[in-house]
Coordinates of N, CA and C and ligand atoms in Angstrom, one line a residue:
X19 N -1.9 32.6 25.8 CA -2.0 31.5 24.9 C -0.6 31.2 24.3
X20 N -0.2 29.8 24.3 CA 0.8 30.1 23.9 C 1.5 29.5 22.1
X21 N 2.2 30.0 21.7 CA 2.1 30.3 20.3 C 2.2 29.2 19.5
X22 N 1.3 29.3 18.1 CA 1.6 27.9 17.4 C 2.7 26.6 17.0
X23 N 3.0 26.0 17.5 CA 4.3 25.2 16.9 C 3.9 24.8 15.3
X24 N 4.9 24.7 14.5 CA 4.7 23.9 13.3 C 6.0 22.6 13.2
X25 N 5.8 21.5 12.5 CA 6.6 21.0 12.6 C 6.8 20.4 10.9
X26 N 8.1 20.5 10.7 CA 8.2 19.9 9.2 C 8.0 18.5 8.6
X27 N 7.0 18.1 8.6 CA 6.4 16.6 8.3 C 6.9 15.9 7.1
X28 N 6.1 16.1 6.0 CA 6.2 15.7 4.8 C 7.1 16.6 4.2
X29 N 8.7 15.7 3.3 CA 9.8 16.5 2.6 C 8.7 16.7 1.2
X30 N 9.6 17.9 0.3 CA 8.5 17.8 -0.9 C 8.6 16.5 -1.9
X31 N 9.6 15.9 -1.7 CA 9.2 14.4 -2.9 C 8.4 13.6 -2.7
X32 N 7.9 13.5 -1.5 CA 7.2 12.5 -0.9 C 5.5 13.6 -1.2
X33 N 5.5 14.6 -1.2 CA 4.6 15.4 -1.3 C 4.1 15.4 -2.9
X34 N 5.3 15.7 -3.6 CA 5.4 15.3 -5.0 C 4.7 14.1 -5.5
X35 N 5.2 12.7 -4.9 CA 4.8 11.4 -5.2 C 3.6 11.3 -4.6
X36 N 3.2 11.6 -3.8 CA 1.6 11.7 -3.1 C 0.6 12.0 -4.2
X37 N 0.8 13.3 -4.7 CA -0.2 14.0 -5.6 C -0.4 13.4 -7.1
X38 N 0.9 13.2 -7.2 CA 0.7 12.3 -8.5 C 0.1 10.8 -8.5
X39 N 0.6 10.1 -6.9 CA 0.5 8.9 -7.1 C -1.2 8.8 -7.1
X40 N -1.8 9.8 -6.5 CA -3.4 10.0 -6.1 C -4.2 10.0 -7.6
X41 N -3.9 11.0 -8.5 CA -3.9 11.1 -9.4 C -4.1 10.3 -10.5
X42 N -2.7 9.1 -10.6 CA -2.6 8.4 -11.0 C -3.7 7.2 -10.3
X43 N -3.8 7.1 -9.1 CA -4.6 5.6 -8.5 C -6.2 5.8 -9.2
X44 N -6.7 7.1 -9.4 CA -8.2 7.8 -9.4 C -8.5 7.7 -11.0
X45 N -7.6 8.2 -11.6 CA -7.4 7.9 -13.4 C -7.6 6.0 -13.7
X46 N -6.9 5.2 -12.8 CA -6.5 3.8 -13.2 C -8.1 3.3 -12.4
X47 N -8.4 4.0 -11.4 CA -9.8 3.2 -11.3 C -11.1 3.4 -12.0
X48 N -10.7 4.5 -12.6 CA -12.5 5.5 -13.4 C -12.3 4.6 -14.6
X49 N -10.5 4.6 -15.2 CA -10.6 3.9 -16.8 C -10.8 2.5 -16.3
X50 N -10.2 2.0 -15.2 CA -10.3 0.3 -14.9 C -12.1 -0.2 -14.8
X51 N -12.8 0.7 -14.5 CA -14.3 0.2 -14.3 C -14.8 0.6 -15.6
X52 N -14.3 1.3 -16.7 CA -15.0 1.7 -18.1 C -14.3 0.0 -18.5
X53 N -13.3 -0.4 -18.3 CA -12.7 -1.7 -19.2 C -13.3 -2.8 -18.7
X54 N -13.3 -2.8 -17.0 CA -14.0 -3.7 -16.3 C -15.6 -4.2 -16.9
X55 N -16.3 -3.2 -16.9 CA -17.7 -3.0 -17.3 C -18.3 -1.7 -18.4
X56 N -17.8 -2.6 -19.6 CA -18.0 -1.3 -20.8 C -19.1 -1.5 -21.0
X57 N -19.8 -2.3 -20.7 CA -21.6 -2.3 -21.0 C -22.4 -1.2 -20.8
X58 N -21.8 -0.9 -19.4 CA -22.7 0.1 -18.3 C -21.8 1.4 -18.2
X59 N -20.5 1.1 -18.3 CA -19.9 2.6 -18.4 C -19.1 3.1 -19.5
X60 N -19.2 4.5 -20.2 CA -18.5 4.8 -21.2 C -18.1 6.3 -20.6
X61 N -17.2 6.5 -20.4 CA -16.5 7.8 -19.9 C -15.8 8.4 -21.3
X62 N -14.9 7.4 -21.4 CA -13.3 8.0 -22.2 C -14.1 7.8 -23.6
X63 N -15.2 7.6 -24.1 CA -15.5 7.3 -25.5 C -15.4 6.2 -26.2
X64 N -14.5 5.9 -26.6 CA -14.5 3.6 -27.0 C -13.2 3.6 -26.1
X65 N -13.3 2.2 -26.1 CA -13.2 1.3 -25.0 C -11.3 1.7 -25.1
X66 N -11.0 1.5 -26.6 CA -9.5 1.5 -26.9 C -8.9 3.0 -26.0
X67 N -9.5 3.9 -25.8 CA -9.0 5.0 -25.2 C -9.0 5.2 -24.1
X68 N -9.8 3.8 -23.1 CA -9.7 3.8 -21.8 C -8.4 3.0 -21.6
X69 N -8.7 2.2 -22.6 CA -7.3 1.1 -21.9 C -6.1 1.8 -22.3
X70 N -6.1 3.1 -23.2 CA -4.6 3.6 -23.4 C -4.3 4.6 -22.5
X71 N -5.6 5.5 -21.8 CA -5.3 6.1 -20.3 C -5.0 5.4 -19.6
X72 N -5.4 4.3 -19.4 CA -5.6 3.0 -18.4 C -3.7 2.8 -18.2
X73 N -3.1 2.4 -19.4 CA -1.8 1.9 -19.4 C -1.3 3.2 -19.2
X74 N -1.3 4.5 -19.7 CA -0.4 5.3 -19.1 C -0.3 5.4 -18.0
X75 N -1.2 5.6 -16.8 CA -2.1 6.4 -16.3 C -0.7 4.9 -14.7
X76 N -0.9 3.4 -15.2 CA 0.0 2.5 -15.1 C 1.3 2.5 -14.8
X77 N 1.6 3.3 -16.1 CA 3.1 3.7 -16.0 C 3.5 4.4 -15.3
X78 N 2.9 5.8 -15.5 CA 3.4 7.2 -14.4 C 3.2 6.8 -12.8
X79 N 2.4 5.6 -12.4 CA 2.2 5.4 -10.8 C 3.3 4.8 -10.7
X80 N 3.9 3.7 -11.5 CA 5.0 2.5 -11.5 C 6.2 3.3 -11.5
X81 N 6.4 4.6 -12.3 CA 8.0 4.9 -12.1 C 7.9 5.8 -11.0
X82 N 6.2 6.4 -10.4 CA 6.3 7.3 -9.2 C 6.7 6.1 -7.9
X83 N 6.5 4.9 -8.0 CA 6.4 4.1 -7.1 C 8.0 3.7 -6.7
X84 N 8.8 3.5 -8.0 CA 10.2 3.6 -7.7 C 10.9 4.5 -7.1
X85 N 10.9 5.7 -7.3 CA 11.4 6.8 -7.4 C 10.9 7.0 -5.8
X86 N 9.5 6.8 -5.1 CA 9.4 6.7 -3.8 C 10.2 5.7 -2.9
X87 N 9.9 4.6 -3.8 CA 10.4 3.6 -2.5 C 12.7 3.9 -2.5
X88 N 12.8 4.4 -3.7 CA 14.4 4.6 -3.9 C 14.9 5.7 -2.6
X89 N 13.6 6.9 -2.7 CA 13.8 7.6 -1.9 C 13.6 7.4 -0.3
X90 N 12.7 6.7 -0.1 CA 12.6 6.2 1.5 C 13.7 5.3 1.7
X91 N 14.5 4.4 1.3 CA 15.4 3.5 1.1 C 16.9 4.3 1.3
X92 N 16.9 4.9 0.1 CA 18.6 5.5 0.0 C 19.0 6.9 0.6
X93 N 17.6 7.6 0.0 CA 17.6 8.7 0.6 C 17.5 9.2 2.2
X94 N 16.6 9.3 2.9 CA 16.0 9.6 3.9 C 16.6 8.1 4.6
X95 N 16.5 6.6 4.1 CA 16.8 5.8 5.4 C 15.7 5.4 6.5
X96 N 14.4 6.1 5.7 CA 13.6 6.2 7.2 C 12.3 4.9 6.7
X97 N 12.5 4.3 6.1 CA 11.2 3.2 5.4 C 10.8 2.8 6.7
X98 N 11.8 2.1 7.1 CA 11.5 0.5 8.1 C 11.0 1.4 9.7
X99 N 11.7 2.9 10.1 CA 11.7 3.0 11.1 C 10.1 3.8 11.1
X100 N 9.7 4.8 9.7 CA 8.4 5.3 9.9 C 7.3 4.1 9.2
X101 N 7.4 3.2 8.9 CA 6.2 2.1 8.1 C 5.8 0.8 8.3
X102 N 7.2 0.0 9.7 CA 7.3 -0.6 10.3 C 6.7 -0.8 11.6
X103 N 5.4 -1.2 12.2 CA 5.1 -1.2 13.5 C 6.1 -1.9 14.2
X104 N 6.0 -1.1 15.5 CA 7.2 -2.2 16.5 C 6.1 -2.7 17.3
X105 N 6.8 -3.4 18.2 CA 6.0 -4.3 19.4 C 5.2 -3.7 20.3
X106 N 5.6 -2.4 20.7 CA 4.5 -1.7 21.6 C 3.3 -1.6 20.9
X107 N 3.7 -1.2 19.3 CA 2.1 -0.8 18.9 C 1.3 -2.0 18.4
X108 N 2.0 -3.0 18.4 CA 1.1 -4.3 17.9 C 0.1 -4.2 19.0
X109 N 1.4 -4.4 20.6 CA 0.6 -4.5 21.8 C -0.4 -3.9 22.5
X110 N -0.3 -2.5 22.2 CA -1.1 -1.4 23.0 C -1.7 -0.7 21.7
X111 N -0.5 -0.2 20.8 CA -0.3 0.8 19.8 C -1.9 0.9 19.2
X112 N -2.3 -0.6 18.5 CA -3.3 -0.7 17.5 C -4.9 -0.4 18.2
X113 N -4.7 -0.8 19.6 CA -6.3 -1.1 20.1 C -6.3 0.6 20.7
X114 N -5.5 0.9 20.7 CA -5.3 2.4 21.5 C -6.1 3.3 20.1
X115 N -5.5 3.2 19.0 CA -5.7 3.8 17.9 C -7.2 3.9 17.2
X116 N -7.6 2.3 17.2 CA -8.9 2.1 17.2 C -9.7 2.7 17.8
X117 N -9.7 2.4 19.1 CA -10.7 3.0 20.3 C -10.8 4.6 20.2
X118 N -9.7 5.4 19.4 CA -9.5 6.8 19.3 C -10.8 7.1 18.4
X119 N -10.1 6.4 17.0 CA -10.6 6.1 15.6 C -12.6 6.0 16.1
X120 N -13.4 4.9 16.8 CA -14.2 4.8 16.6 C -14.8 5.0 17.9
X121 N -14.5 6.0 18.7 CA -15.1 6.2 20.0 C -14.7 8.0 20.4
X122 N -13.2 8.0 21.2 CA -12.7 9.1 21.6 C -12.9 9.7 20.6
X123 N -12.8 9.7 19.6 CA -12.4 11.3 19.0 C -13.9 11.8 19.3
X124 N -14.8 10.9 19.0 CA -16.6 11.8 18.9 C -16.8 12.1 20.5
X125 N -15.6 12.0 21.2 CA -15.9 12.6 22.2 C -15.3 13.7 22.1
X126 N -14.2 14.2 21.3 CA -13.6 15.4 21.8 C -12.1 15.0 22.3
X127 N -11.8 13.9 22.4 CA -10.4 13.8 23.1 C -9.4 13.8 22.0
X128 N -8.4 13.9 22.2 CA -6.9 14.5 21.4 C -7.1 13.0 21.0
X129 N -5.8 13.1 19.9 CA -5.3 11.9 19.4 C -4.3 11.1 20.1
X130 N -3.7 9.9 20.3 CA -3.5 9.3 21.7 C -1.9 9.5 20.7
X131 N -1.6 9.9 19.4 CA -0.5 9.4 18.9 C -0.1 10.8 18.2
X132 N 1.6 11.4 18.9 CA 1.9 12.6 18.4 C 3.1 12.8 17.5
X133 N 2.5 13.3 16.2 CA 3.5 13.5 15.2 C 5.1 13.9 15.5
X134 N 6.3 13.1 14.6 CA 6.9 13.9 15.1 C 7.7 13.3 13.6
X135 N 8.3 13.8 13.3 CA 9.0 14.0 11.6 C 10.0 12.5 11.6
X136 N 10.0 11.6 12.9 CA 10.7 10.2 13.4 C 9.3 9.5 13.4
X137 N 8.4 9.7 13.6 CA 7.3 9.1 13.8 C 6.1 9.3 13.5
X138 N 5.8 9.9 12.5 CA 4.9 10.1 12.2 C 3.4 9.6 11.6
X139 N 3.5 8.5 12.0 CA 2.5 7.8 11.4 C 2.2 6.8 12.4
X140 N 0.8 6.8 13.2 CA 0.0 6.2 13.8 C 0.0 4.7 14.0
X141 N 0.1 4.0 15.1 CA 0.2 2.4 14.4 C -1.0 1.8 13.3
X142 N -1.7 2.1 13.0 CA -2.7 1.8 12.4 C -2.4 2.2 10.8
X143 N -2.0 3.5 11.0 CA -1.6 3.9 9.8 C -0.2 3.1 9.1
X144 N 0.8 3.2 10.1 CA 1.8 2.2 10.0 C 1.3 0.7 9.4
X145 N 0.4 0.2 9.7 CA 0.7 -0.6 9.5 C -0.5 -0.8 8.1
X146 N -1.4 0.1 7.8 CA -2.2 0.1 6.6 C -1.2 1.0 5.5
X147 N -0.2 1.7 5.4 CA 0.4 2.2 4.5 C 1.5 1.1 4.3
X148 N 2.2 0.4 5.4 CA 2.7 -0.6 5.0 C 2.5 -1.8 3.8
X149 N 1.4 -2.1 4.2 CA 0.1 -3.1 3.3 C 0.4 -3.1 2.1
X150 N -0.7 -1.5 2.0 CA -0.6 -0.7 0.9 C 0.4 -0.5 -0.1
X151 N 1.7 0.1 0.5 CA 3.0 0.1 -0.2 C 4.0 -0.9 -0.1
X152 N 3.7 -1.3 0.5 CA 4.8 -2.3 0.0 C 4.1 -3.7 -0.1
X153 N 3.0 -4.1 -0.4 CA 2.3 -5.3 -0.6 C 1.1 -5.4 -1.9
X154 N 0.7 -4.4 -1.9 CA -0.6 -4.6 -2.5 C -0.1 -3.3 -3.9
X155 N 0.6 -2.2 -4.1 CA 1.2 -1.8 -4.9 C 1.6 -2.3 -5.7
X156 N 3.1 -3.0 -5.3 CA 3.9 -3.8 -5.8 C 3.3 -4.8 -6.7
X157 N 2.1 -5.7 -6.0 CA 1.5 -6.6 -6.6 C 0.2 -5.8 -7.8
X158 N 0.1 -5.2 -7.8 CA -1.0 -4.4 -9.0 C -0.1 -4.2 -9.8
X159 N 1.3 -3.9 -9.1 CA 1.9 -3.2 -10.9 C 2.5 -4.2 -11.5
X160 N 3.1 -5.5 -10.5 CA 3.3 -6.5 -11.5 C 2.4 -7.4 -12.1
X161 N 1.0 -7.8 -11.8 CA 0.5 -7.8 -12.4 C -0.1 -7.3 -13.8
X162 N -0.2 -5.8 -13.6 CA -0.6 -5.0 -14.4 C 0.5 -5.0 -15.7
X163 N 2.2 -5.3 -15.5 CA 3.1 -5.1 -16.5 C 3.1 -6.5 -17.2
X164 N 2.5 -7.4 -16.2 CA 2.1 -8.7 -16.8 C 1.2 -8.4 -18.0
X165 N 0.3 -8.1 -17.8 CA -1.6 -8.0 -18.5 C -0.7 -7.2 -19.8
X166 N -0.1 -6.3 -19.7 CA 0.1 -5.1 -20.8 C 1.1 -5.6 -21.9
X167 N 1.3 -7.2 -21.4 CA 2.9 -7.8 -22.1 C 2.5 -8.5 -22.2
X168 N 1.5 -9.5 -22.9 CA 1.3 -10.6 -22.9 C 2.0 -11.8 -23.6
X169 N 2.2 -10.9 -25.0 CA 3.2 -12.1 -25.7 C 4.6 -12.2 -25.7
X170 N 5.2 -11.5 -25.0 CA 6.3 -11.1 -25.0 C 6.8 -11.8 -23.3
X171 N 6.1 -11.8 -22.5 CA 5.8 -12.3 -21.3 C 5.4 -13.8 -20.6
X172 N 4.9 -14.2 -21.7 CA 4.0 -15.8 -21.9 C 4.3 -16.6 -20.9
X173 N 6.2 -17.0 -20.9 CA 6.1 -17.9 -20.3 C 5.6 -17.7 -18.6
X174 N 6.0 -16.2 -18.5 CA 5.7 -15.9 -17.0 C 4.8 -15.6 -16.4
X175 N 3.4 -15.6 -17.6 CA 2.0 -15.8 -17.3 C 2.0 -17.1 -17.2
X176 N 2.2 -17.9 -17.7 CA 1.8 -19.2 -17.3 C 2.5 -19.6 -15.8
X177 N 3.7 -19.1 -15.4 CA 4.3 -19.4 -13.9 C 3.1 -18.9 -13.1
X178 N 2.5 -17.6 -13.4 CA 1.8 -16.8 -12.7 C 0.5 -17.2 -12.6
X179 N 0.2 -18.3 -13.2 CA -1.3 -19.1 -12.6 C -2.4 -18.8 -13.8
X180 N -1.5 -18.3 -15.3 CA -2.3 -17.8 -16.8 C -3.0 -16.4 -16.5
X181 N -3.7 -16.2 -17.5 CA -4.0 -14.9 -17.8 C -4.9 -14.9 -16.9
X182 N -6.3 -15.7 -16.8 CA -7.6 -15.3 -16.4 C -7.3 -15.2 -14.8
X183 N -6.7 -16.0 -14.5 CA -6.2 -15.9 -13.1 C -5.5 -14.6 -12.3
X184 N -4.4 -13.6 -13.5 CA -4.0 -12.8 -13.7 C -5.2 -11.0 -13.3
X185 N -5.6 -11.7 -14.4 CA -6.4 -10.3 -14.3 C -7.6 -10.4 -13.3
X186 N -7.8 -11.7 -12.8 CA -8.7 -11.6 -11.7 C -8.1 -10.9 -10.7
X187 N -6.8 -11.1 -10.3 CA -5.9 -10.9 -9.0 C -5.9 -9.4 -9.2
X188 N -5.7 -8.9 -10.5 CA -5.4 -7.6 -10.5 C -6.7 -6.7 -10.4
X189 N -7.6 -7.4 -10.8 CA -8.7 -6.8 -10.2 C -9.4 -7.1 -8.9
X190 N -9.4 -8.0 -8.0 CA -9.2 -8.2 -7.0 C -8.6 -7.3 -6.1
X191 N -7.7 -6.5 -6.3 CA -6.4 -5.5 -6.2 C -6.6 -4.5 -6.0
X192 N -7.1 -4.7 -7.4 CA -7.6 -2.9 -7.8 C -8.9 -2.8 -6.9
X193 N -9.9 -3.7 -6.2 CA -11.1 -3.2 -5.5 C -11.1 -2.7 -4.2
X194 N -9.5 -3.7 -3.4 CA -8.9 -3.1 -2.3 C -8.5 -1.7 -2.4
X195 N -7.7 -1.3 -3.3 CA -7.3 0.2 -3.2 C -8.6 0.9 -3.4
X196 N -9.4 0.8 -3.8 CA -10.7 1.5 -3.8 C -11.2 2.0 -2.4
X197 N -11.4 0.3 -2.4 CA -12.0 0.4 -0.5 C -10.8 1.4 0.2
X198 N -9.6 1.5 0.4 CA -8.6 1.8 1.1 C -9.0 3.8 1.0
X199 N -8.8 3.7 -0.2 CA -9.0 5.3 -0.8 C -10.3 5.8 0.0
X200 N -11.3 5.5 0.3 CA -12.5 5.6 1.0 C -12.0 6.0 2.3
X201 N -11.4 5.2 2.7 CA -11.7 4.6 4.5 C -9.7 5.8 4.6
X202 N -9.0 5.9 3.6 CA -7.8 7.0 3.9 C -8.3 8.1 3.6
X203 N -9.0 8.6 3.0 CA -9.4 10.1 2.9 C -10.4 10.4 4.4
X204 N -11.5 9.4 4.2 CA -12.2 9.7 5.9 C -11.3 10.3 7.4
X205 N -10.1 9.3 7.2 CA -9.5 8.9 8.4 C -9.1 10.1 8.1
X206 N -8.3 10.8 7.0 CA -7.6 12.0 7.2 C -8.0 13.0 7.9
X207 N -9.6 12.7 7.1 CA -10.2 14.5 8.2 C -10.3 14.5 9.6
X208 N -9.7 13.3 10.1 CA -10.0 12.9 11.7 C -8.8 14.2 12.6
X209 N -8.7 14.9 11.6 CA -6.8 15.6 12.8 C -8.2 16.7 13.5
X210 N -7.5 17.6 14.2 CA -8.1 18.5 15.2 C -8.8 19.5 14.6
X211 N -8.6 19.6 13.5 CA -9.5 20.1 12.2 C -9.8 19.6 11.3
X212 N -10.7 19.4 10.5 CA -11.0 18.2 9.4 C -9.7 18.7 8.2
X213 N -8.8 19.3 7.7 CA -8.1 19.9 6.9 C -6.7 20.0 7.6
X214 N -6.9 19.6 8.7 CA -5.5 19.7 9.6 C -4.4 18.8 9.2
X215 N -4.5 17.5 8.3 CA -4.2 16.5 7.6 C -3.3 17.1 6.5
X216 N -4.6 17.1 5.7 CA -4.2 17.6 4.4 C -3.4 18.7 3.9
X217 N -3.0 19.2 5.2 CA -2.2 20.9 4.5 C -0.5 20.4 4.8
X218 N 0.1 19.7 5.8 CA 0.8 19.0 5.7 C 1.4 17.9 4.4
X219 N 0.5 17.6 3.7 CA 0.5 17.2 2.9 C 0.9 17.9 1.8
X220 N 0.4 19.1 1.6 CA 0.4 20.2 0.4 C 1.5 21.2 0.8
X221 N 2.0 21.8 1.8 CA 2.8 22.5 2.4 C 4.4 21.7 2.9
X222 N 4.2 21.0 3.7 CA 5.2 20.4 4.5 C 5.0 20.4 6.0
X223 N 4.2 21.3 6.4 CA 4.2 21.5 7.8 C 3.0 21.2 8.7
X224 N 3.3 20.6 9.4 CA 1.5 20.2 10.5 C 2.1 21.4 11.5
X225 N 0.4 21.5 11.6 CA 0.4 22.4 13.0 C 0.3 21.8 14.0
X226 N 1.0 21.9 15.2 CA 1.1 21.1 16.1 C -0.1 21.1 16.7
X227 N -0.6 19.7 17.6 CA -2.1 19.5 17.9 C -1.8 19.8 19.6
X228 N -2.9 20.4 19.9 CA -2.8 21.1 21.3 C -2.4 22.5 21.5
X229 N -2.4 23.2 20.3 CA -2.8 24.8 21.3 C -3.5 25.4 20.0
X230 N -4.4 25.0 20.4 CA -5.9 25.5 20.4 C -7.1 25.7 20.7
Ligands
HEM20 C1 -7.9 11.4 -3.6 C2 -6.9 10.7 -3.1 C3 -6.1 10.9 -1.8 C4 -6.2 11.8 -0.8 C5 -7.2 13.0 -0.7 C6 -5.2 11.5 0.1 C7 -4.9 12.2 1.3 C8 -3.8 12.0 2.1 C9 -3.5 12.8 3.3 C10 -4.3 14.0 3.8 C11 -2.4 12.3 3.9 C12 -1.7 12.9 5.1 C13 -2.3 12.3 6.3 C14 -1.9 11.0 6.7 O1 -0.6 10.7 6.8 O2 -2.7 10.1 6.8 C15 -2.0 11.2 3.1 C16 -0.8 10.5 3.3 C17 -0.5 9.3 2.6 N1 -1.2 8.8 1.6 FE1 -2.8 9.6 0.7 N2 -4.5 10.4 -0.3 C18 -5.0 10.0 -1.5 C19 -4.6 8.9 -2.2 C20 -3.6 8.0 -1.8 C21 -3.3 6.8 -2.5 C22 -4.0 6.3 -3.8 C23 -2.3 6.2 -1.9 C24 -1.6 4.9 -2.1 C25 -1.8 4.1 -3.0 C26 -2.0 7.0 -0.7 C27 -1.0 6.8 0.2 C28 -0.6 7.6 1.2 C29 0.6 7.4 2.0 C30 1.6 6.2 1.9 C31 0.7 8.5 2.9 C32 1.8 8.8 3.8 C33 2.9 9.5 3.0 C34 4.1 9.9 3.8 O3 4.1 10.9 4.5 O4 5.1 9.1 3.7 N3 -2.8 8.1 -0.7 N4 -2.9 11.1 2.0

């Protein structure tokens, strides 16, 4: 047999900003449905102490969010080359991934797409963390610094299509990353062991897939 490979995947900032940013997304959606719907849910006790988790809870994802994208950018250099689908996987990449996703794997077959610390991330994934981070993030937090500034802000609520419009979007927003968080934890347990994901995550290192 021959011996385990490990490969160094996730650097710890990025491991750092994971945990927190998780954290932070799980805190902003338990207080966001106590503000959303205080009728029916009371978690944090009155309403005032959801919305002040709520705004912290805001902040600490918003400066994790900088501090990530500063680091994929200046640091590492690697945004565009690990989060950017190219043309093979539009072409092949995505329907290959799928067909893995909702067929091959319940057969038993490997994953058609192999990690490698240049590439790590799936076309599918590539191109749902892309979304994710750099589209639908971005847009929750500026709305959200919108909502939390209102008078100080005014004129640029009214550019932004007014308040009710505002906080529909942002909760419109906020239901995607819900759905996302469902359908990204699932996908994770999909590696060659349901935990084979996640320890990379917490560690730095994936075990390489195929010798076992
Ligand atoms: C309970 C919450 C969460 C769990 C258990 C979780 C789990 C994981 C796992 C196991 C991975 C590594 C496997 C992979 O690359 O797919 C991962 C990566 C990732 N997750 Fe999550 N996640 C959570 C929340 C979130 C949230 C809320 C976001 C974004 C808003 C997010 C964004 C990402 C991104 C961008 C990566 C790739 C990171 C990189 O290596 O650059 N995750 N997550």
């Amino acid at each position: 047999m021959k011996p385990t490979e490990y490969i160094y995947l996730t650097p710890m900032p990025v491991r750092i900003w994971h945990w927190l940013n998780a954290l932070g997304i799980v805190t902003l959606c338990i207080t966001g449905l106590q503000i959303r719907f205080p009728e029916y849910v009371n978690i944090f006790g009155t309403y005032k102490a959801a919305i002040r988790l709520h705004n912290t809870a805001g902040i600490v994802v918003s400066i994790s969010y900088f501090l990530w994208l500063f680091y994929y950018m200046f640091v590492t250099r690697s945004l565009a080359k690990l989060y950017v689908p190219n043309l093979e996987d539009i072409k092949r990449g995505f329907l290959r991934q799928a067909l893995f996703y909702c067929f091959y794997y319940f057969k038993g077959s490997p994953n058609p797409h192999h990690e490698t610390p240049d590439n790590k991330f799936n076309p599918l994934q590539k191109a749902g963390y892309l979304v994710i981070m750099l589209v639908l993030l971005p847009l929750v937090i500026f709305t959200g610094i919108l909502i939390m500034n209102v008078a100080p802000l005014r004129e640029l609520i009214l550019v932004a299509g007014g308040i009710k419009m505002l906080v529909s979007a942002h909760y419109l927003i906020a239901c995607s990353f819900l759905a996302f968080l469902f359908v990204h934890v699932y996908l994770a347990t999909m590696g060659h062991t349901p935990f084979a994901h996640f320890k990379p995550m917490w560690t730095g290192w994936e075990e390489s897939e195929g010798h076992h």
